[in-house]
JSON list of C-alpha atoms in Angstrom, two decimals:
[
{"chain": "D", "resi": 459, "resn": "MET", "atom": "CA", "xyz": [0.00, 0.00, 0.00]},
{"chain": "D", "resi": 460, "resn": "ASN", "atom": "CA", "xyz": [1.40, 3.39, -0.97]},
{"chain": "D", "resi": 461, "resn": "GLU", "atom": "CA", "xyz": [1.38, 5.72, 2.03]},
{"chain": "D", "resi": 462, "resn": "ASN", "atom": "CA", "xyz": [0.41, 8.83, 0.08]},
{"chain": "D", "resi": 463, "resn": "ASP", "atom": "CA", "xyz": [-2.21, 7.13, -2.07]},
{"chain": "D", "resi": 464, "resn": "ALA", "atom": "CA", "xyz": [-3.98, 5.20, 0.70]},
{"chain": "D", "resi": 465, "resn": "ASN", "atom": "CA", "xyz": [-7.19, 7.21, 0.91]},
{"chain": "D", "resi": 466, "resn": "ARG", "atom": "CA", "xyz": [-10.23, 6.16, 2.85]},
{"chain": "D", "resi": 467, "resn": "ALA", "atom": "CA", "xyz": [-13.63, 7.82, 3.00]},
{"chain": "D", "resi": 468, "resn": "THR", "atom": "CA", "xyz": [-14.48, 8.06, 6.68]},
{"chain": "D", "resi": 469, "resn": "GLU", "atom": "CA", "xyz": [-18.11, 9.03, 7.09]},
{"chain": "D", "resi": 470, "resn": "GLY", "atom": "CA", "xyz": [-17.80, 12.28, 5.16]},
{"chain": "D", "resi": 471, "resn": "LEU", "atom": "CA", "xyz": [-14.20, 12.98, 6.16]},
{"chain": "D", "resi": 472, "resn": "PRO", "atom": "CA", "xyz": [-11.80, 11.64, 3.54]},
{"chain": "D", "resi": 473, "resn": "VAL", "atom": "CA", "xyz": [-8.29, 11.16, 4.89]},
{"chain": "D", "resi": 474, "resn": "SER", "atom": "CA", "xyz": [-4.95, 10.16, 3.46]},
{"chain": "D", "resi": 475, "resn": "PHE", "atom": "CA", "xyz": [-2.04, 8.68, 5.37]},
{"chain": "D", "resi": 476, "resn": "THR", "atom": "CA", "xyz": [1.46, 10.10, 5.34]},
{"chain": "D", "resi": 477, "resn": "ASP", "atom": "CA", "xyz": [4.51, 8.79, 7.12]},
{"chain": "D", "resi": 478, "resn": "ALA", "atom": "CA", "xyz": [5.89, 11.26, 9.63]},
{"chain": "D", "resi": 479, "resn": "THR", "atom": "CA", "xyz": [8.77, 13.51, 8.69]},
{"chain": "D", "resi": 480, "resn": "ILE", "atom": "CA", "xyz": [10.78, 15.89, 10.81]},
{"chain": "D", "resi": 481, "resn": "GLU", "atom": "CA", "xyz": [8.70, 18.74, 9.38]},
{"chain": "D", "resi": 482, "resn": "ASP", "atom": "CA", "xyz": [5.61, 17.18, 11.02]},
{"chain": "D", "resi": 483, "resn": "PHE", "atom": "CA", "xyz": [7.09, 17.43, 14.52]},
{"chain": "D", "resi": 484, "resn": "PRO", "atom": "CA", "xyz": [5.06, 20.51, 15.61]},
{"chain": "D", "resi": 485, "resn": "ALA", "atom": "CA", "xyz": [1.83, 18.65, 14.76]},
{"chain": "D", "resi": 486, "resn": "ALA", "atom": "CA", "xyz": [3.03, 15.51, 16.54]},
{"chain": "D", "resi": 487, "resn": "LEU", "atom": "CA", "xyz": [3.93, 17.51, 19.65]},
{"chain": "D", "resi": 488, "resn": "GLU", "atom": "CA", "xyz": [0.46, 19.07, 19.67]},
{"chain": "D", "resi": 489, "resn": "PHE", "atom": "CA", "xyz": [-1.18, 15.62, 19.45]},
{"chain": "D", "resi": 490, "resn": "ILE", "atom": "CA", "xyz": [1.04, 14.28, 22.25]},
{"chain": "D", "resi": 491, "resn": "ARG", "atom": "CA", "xyz": [0.38, 17.24, 24.54]},
{"chain": "D", "resi": 492, "resn": "ASN", "atom": "CA", "xyz": [-3.37, 17.04, 23.95]},
{"chain": "D", "resi": 493, "resn": "LEU", "atom": "CA", "xyz": [-3.66, 13.32, 24.69]},
{"chain": "D", "resi": 494, "resn": "TRP", "atom": "CA", "xyz": [-1.46, 13.29, 27.77]},
{"chain": "D", "resi": 495, "resn": "ASP", "atom": "CA", "xyz": [-2.37, 16.75, 29.03]},
{"chain": "D", "resi": 496, "resn": "TYR", "atom": "CA", "xyz": [-1.44, 15.77, 32.59]},
{"chain": "D", "resi": 497, "resn": "ASN", "atom": "CA", "xyz": [2.25, 15.42, 31.60]},
{"chain": "D", "resi": 498, "resn": "THR", "atom": "CA", "xyz": [4.78, 18.14, 30.92]},
{"chain": "D", "resi": 499, "resn": "TYR", "atom": "CA", "xyz": [6.77, 17.68, 27.73]},
{"chain": "D", "resi": 500, "resn": "ASP", "atom": "CA", "xyz": [10.13, 19.26, 27.09]},
{"chain": "D", "resi": 501, "resn": "GLU", "atom": "CA", "xyz": [10.13, 20.12, 23.39]},
{"chain": "D", "resi": 502, "resn": "GLN", "atom": "CA", "xyz": [13.80, 19.21, 22.81]},
{"chain": "D", "resi": 503, "resn": "GLU", "atom": "CA", "xyz": [13.53, 15.86, 24.60]},
{"chain": "D", "resi": 504, "resn": "THR", "atom": "CA", "xyz": [10.31, 14.99, 22.80]},
{"chain": "D", "resi": 505, "resn": "ARG", "atom": "CA", "xyz": [11.83, 15.97, 19.46]},
{"chain": "D", "resi": 506, "resn": "ALA", "atom": "CA", "xyz": [14.83, 13.70, 20.13]},
{"chain": "D", "resi": 507, "resn": "VAL", "atom": "CA", "xyz": [12.47, 10.76, 20.76]},
{"chain": "D", "resi": 508, "resn": "TYR", "atom": "CA", "xyz": [10.46, 11.66, 17.64]},
{"chain": "D", "resi": 509, "resn": "GLU", "atom": "CA", "xyz": [13.61, 11.69, 15.52]},
{"chain": "D", "resi": 510, "resn": "LYS", "atom": "CA", "xyz": [14.59, 8.24, 16.83]},
{"chain": "D", "resi": 511, "resn": "VAL", "atom": "CA", "xyz": [11.12, 6.86, 16.07]},
{"chain": "D", "resi": 512, "resn": "ILE", "atom": "CA", "xyz": [11.05, 8.09, 12.48]},
{"chain": "D", "resi": 513, "resn": "ALA", "atom": "CA", "xyz": [14.56, 6.69, 11.90]},
{"chain": "D", "resi": 514, "resn": "ASP", "atom": "CA", "xyz": [13.84, 3.25, 13.45]},
{"chain": "D", "resi": 515, "resn": "PRO", "atom": "CA", "xyz": [12.78, 0.54, 10.96]},
{"chain": "D", "resi": 516, "resn": "ASP", "atom": "CA", "xyz": [11.00, -1.28, 13.81]},
{"chain": "D", "resi": 517, "resn": "SER", "atom": "CA", "xyz": [8.82, 1.74, 14.60]},
{"chain": "D", "resi": 518, "resn": "PHE", "atom": "CA", "xyz": [6.22, 3.69, 12.68]},
{"chain": "D", "resi": 519, "resn": "ILE", "atom": "CA", "xyz": [4.45, 6.97, 12.98]},
{"chain": "D", "resi": 520, "resn": "PHE", "atom": "CA", "xyz": [1.96, 8.30, 10.47]},
{"chain": "D", "resi": 521, "resn": "PHE", "atom": "CA", "xyz": [-0.73, 10.93, 10.21]},
{"chain": "D", "resi": 522, "resn": "ALA", "atom": "CA", "xyz": [-4.29, 10.96, 8.90]},
{"chain": "D", "resi": 523, "resn": "ARG", "atom": "CA", "xyz": [-4.78, 14.17, 6.96]},
{"chain": "D", "resi": 524, "resn": "ALA", "atom": "CA", "xyz": [-7.89, 15.77, 5.55]},
{"chain": "D", "resi": 525, "resn": "ALA", "atom": "CA", "xyz": [-8.17, 16.86, 1.92]},
{"chain": "D", "resi": 526, "resn": "ASP", "atom": "CA", "xyz": [-7.14, 20.38, 2.92]},
{"chain": "D", "resi": 527, "resn": "GLY", "atom": "CA", "xyz": [-3.89, 19.03, 4.41]},
{"chain": "D", "resi": 528, "resn": "SER", "atom": "CA", "xyz": [-4.90, 19.52, 8.04]},
{"chain": "D", "resi": 529, "resn": "TYR", "atom": "CA", "xyz": [-3.90, 16.88, 10.57]},
{"chain": "D", "resi": 530, "resn": "CYS", "atom": "CA", "xyz": [-6.82, 14.76, 11.81]},
{"chain": "D", "resi": 531, "resn": "GLY", "atom": "CA", "xyz": [-4.99, 12.00, 13.66]},
{"chain": "D", "resi": 532, "resn": "MET", "atom": "CA", "xyz": [-1.69, 10.36, 14.49]},
{"chain": "D", "resi": 533, "resn": "CYS", "atom": "CA", "xyz": [-0.65, 6.75, 15.08]},
{"chain": "D", "resi": 534, "resn": "HIS", "atom": "CA", "xyz": [2.64, 5.48, 16.51]},
{"chain": "D", "resi": 535, "resn": "GLY", "atom": "CA", "xyz": [3.75, 1.95, 17.15]},
{"chain": "D", "resi": 536, "resn": "ASP", "atom": "CA", "xyz": [6.52, -0.60, 17.20]},
{"chain": "D", "resi": 537, "resn": "TYR", "atom": "CA", "xyz": [7.20, -4.09, 15.93]},
{"chain": "D", "resi": 538, "resn": "PHE", "atom": "CA", "xyz": [8.80, -6.53, 18.35]},
{"chain": "D", "resi": 539, "resn": "GLN", "atom": "CA", "xyz": [9.44, -10.24, 18.80]},
{"chain": "D", "resi": 540, "resn": "THR", "atom": "CA", "xyz": [7.46, -11.87, 21.59]},
{"chain": "D", "resi": 541, "resn": "PHE", "atom": "CA", "xyz": [7.17, -15.32, 23.10]},
{"chain": "D", "resi": 542, "resn": "TRP", "atom": "CA", "xyz": [3.47, -14.59, 23.67]},
{"chain": "D", "resi": 543, "resn": "MET", "atom": "CA", "xyz": [2.83, -14.95, 19.93]},
{"chain": "D", "resi": 544, "resn": "SER", "atom": "CA", "xyz": [6.06, -16.78, 19.10]},
{"chain": "D", "resi": 545, "resn": "GLY", "atom": "CA", "xyz": [6.77, -14.16, 16.51]},
{"chain": "D", "resi": 546, "resn": "LEU", "atom": "CA", "xyz": [6.44, -10.58, 15.46]},
{"chain": "D", "resi": 547, "resn": "THR", "atom": "CA", "xyz": [3.81, -8.43, 17.20]},
{"chain": "D", "resi": 548, "resn": "CYS", "atom": "CA", "xyz": [2.70, -4.86, 16.57]},
{"chain": "D", "resi": 549, "resn": "TYR", "atom": "CA", "xyz": [2.28, -2.59, 19.58]},
{"chain": "D", "resi": 550, "resn": "VAL", "atom": "CA", "xyz": [0.14, 0.48, 18.84]},
{"chain": "D", "resi": 551, "resn": "SER", "atom": "CA", "xyz": [1.39, 2.85, 21.50]},
{"chain": "D", "resi": 552, "resn": "SER", "atom": "CA", "xyz": [-0.37, 6.03, 20.41]},
{"chain": "D", "resi": 553, "resn": "LEU", "atom": "CA", "xyz": [-3.63, 6.51, 18.55]},
{"chain": "D", "resi": 554, "resn": "ILE", "atom": "CA", "xyz": [-4.71, 10.13, 18.73]},
{"chain": "D", "resi": 555, "resn": "VAL", "atom": "CA", "xyz": [-7.57, 11.83, 16.90]},
{"chain": "D", "resi": 556, "resn": "ARG", "atom": "CA", "xyz": [-8.05, 15.60, 16.93]},
{"chain": "D", "resi": 557, "resn": "ARG", "atom": "CA", "xyz": [-11.15, 16.43, 18.95]},
{"chain": "D", "resi": 558, "resn": "GLU", "atom": "CA", "xyz": [-13.03, 18.01, 16.03]},
{"chain": "D", "resi": 559, "resn": "CYS", "atom": "CA", "xyz": [-12.41, 14.91, 13.89]},
{"chain": "D", "resi": 560, "resn": "ARG", "atom": "CA", "xyz": [-13.70, 12.40, 16.43]},
{"chain": "D", "resi": 561, "resn": "GLY", "atom": "CA", "xyz": [-16.80, 10.38, 15.63]},
{"chain": "D", "resi": 562, "resn": "ARG", "atom": "CA", "xyz": [-16.11, 10.63, 11.89]},
{"chain": "D", "resi": 563, "resn": "GLY", "atom": "CA", "xyz": [-14.23, 7.36, 11.33]},
{"chain": "D", "resi": 564, "resn": "VAL", "atom": "CA", "xyz": [-10.70, 8.71, 11.67]},
{"chain": "D", "resi": 565, "resn": "GLY", "atom": "CA", "xyz": [-9.77, 6.42, 14.58]},
{"chain": "D", "resi": 566, "resn": "THR", "atom": "CA", "xyz": [-11.04, 3.39, 12.68]},
{"chain": "D", "resi": 567, "resn": "ALA", "atom": "CA", "xyz": [-9.12, 4.47, 9.58]},
{"chain": "D", "resi": 568, "resn": "LEU", "atom": "CA", "xyz": [-5.92, 4.91, 11.62]},
{"chain": "D", "resi": 569, "resn": "LEU", "atom": "CA", "xyz": [-6.28, 1.46, 13.18]},
{"chain": "D", "resi": 570, "resn": "ASP", "atom": "CA", "xyz": [-7.15, -0.13, 9.83]},
{"chain": "D", "resi": 571, "resn": "HIS", "atom": "CA", "xyz": [-4.01, 1.37, 8.34]},
{"chain": "D", "resi": 572, "resn": "ALA", "atom": "CA", "xyz": [-1.79, 0.39, 11.29]},
{"chain": "D", "resi": 573, "resn": "LEU", "atom": "CA", "xyz": [-3.06, -3.20, 11.25]},
{"chain": "D", "resi": 574, "resn": "ALA", "atom": "CA", "xyz": [-2.67, -3.48, 7.46]},
{"chain": "D", "resi": 575, "resn": "ARG", "atom": "CA", "xyz": [0.93, -2.37, 7.86]},
{"chain": "D", "resi": 576, "resn": "ALA", "atom": "CA", "xyz": [1.45, -4.87, 10.69]},
{"chain": "D", "resi": 577, "resn": "LYS", "atom": "CA", "xyz": [-0.01, -7.69, 8.64]},
{"chain": "D", "resi": 578, "resn": "SER", "atom": "CA", "xyz": [2.18, -6.84, 5.64]},
{"chain": "D", "resi": 579, "resn": "ARG", "atom": "CA", "xyz": [5.18, -6.79, 7.99]},
{"chain": "D", "resi": 580, "resn": "GLY", "atom": "CA", "xyz": [4.34, -10.35, 9.09]},
{"chain": "D", "resi": 581, "resn": "CYS", "atom": "CA", "xyz": [2.93, -9.63, 12.54]},
{"chain": "D", "resi": 582, "resn": "LYS", "atom": "CA", "xyz": [0.85, -12.35, 14.17]},
{"chain": "D", "resi": 583, "resn": "ALA", "atom": "CA", "xyz": [-1.02, -9.98, 16.47]},
{"chain": "D", "resi": 584, "resn": "ALA", "atom": "CA", "xyz": [-1.49, -6.37, 17.49]},
{"chain": "D", "resi": 585, "resn": "THR", "atom": "CA", "xyz": [-1.71, -5.07, 21.01]},
{"chain": "D", "resi": 586, "resn": "LEU", "atom": "CA", "xyz": [-2.38, -1.71, 22.60]},
{"chain": "D", "resi": 587, "resn": "ASP", "atom": "CA", "xyz": [-3.18, -0.24, 25.95]},
{"chain": "D", "resi": 588, "resn": "SER", "atom": "CA", "xyz": [-5.32, 2.62, 27.12]},
{"chain": "D", "resi": 589, "resn": "GLY", "atom": "CA", "xyz": [-5.34, 4.60, 30.36]},
{"chain": "D", "resi": 590, "resn": "LEU", "atom": "CA", "xyz": [-7.90, 3.51, 32.94]},
{"chain": "D", "resi": 591, "resn": "PRO", "atom": "CA", "xyz": [-9.92, 6.76, 32.84]},
{"chain": "D", "resi": 592, "resn": "ARG", "atom": "CA", "xyz": [-10.30, 6.65, 29.02]},
{"chain": "D", "resi": 593, "resn": "THR", "atom": "CA", "xyz": [-13.53, 4.65, 29.02]},
{"chain": "D", "resi": 594, "resn": "ALA", "atom": "CA", "xyz": [-14.73, 6.05, 25.67]},
{"chain": "D", "resi": 595, "resn": "ALA", "atom": "CA", "xyz": [-11.49, 4.84, 24.08]},
{"chain": "D", "resi": 596, "resn": "HIS", "atom": "CA", "xyz": [-12.00, 1.40, 25.68]},
{"chain": "D", "resi": 597, "resn": "THR", "atom": "CA", "xyz": [-15.46, 1.19, 24.14]},
{"chain": "D", "resi": 598, "resn": "PHE", "atom": "CA", "xyz": [-14.01, 2.17, 20.76]},
{"chain": "D", "resi": 599, "resn": "TYR", "atom": "CA", "xyz": [-11.27, -0.51, 20.93]},
{"chain": "D", "resi": 600, "resn": "GLU", "atom": "CA", "xyz": [-13.72, -3.21, 22.02]},
{"chain": "D", "resi": 601, "resn": "HIS", "atom": "CA", "xyz": [-16.14, -2.25, 19.24]},
{"chain": "D", "resi": 602, "resn": "TYR", "atom": "CA", "xyz": [-13.23, -2.47, 16.80]},
{"chain": "D", "resi": 603, "resn": "GLY", "atom": "CA", "xyz": [-12.57, -6.04, 17.96]},
{"chain": "D", "resi": 604, "resn": "PHE", "atom": "CA", "xyz": [-9.81, -5.76, 20.54]},
{"chain": "D", "resi": 605, "resn": "GLU", "atom": "CA", "xyz": [-10.30, -7.80, 23.71]},
{"chain": "D", "resi": 606, "resn": "LYS", "atom": "CA", "xyz": [-9.24, -6.94, 27.23]},
{"chain": "D", "resi": 607, "resn": "SER", "atom": "CA", "xyz": [-6.35, -9.27, 27.87]},
{"chain": "D", "resi": 608, "resn": "CYS", "atom": "CA", "xyz": [-4.33, -8.02, 30.83]},
{"chain": "D", "resi": 609, "resn": "TYR", "atom": "CA", "xyz": [-3.64, -5.32, 33.34]},
{"chain": "D", "resi": 610, "resn": "GLY", "atom": "CA", "xyz": [-0.83, -2.97, 32.41]},
{"chain": "D", "resi": 611, "resn": "PHE", "atom": "CA", "xyz": [1.75, -1.96, 34.96]},
{"chain": "D", "resi": 612, "resn": "GLU", "atom": "CA", "xyz": [4.48, 0.66, 34.88]},
{"chain": "D", "resi": 613, "resn": "LYS", "atom": "CA", "xyz": [7.25, 1.83, 37.16]},
{"chain": "D", "resi": 614, "resn": "TYR", "atom": "CA", "xyz": [9.18, 5.03, 36.67]},
{"chain": "D", "resi": 615, "resn": "LEU", "atom": "CA", "xyz": [12.93, 4.64, 36.86]}
]
């Protein structure tokens, strides 16, 4: 699938998918800050991570863009080997839709595109997590076909 030609009509909001470039960083930072608004993000540190992600062949980041070029959504993930699936798995770590684009199929289009990429890469499964308070997102993921499979834990180092 060609990244620039992969168009999908999403309930009246046609979007195209473009792989992230360094020029897209301001948009990515806005998405990140809006989703995790309880965190403080240093722009230089976040940019350094962004640069590593776009350079890593085992990571992806792409945007859903409207016909006018505006950013509607962003998706970031990684491919990794796991014993759980005895093979390659796709972890969708960020799926963010701009507030004014929500409810118009953009999230579904982003997930469709991410999972198509994972399948073409040879992944056996896809996994994601979602913060406990994000119940609307949980409903969306379950409606899409994801199943609750575990509790997630984290520890800051």
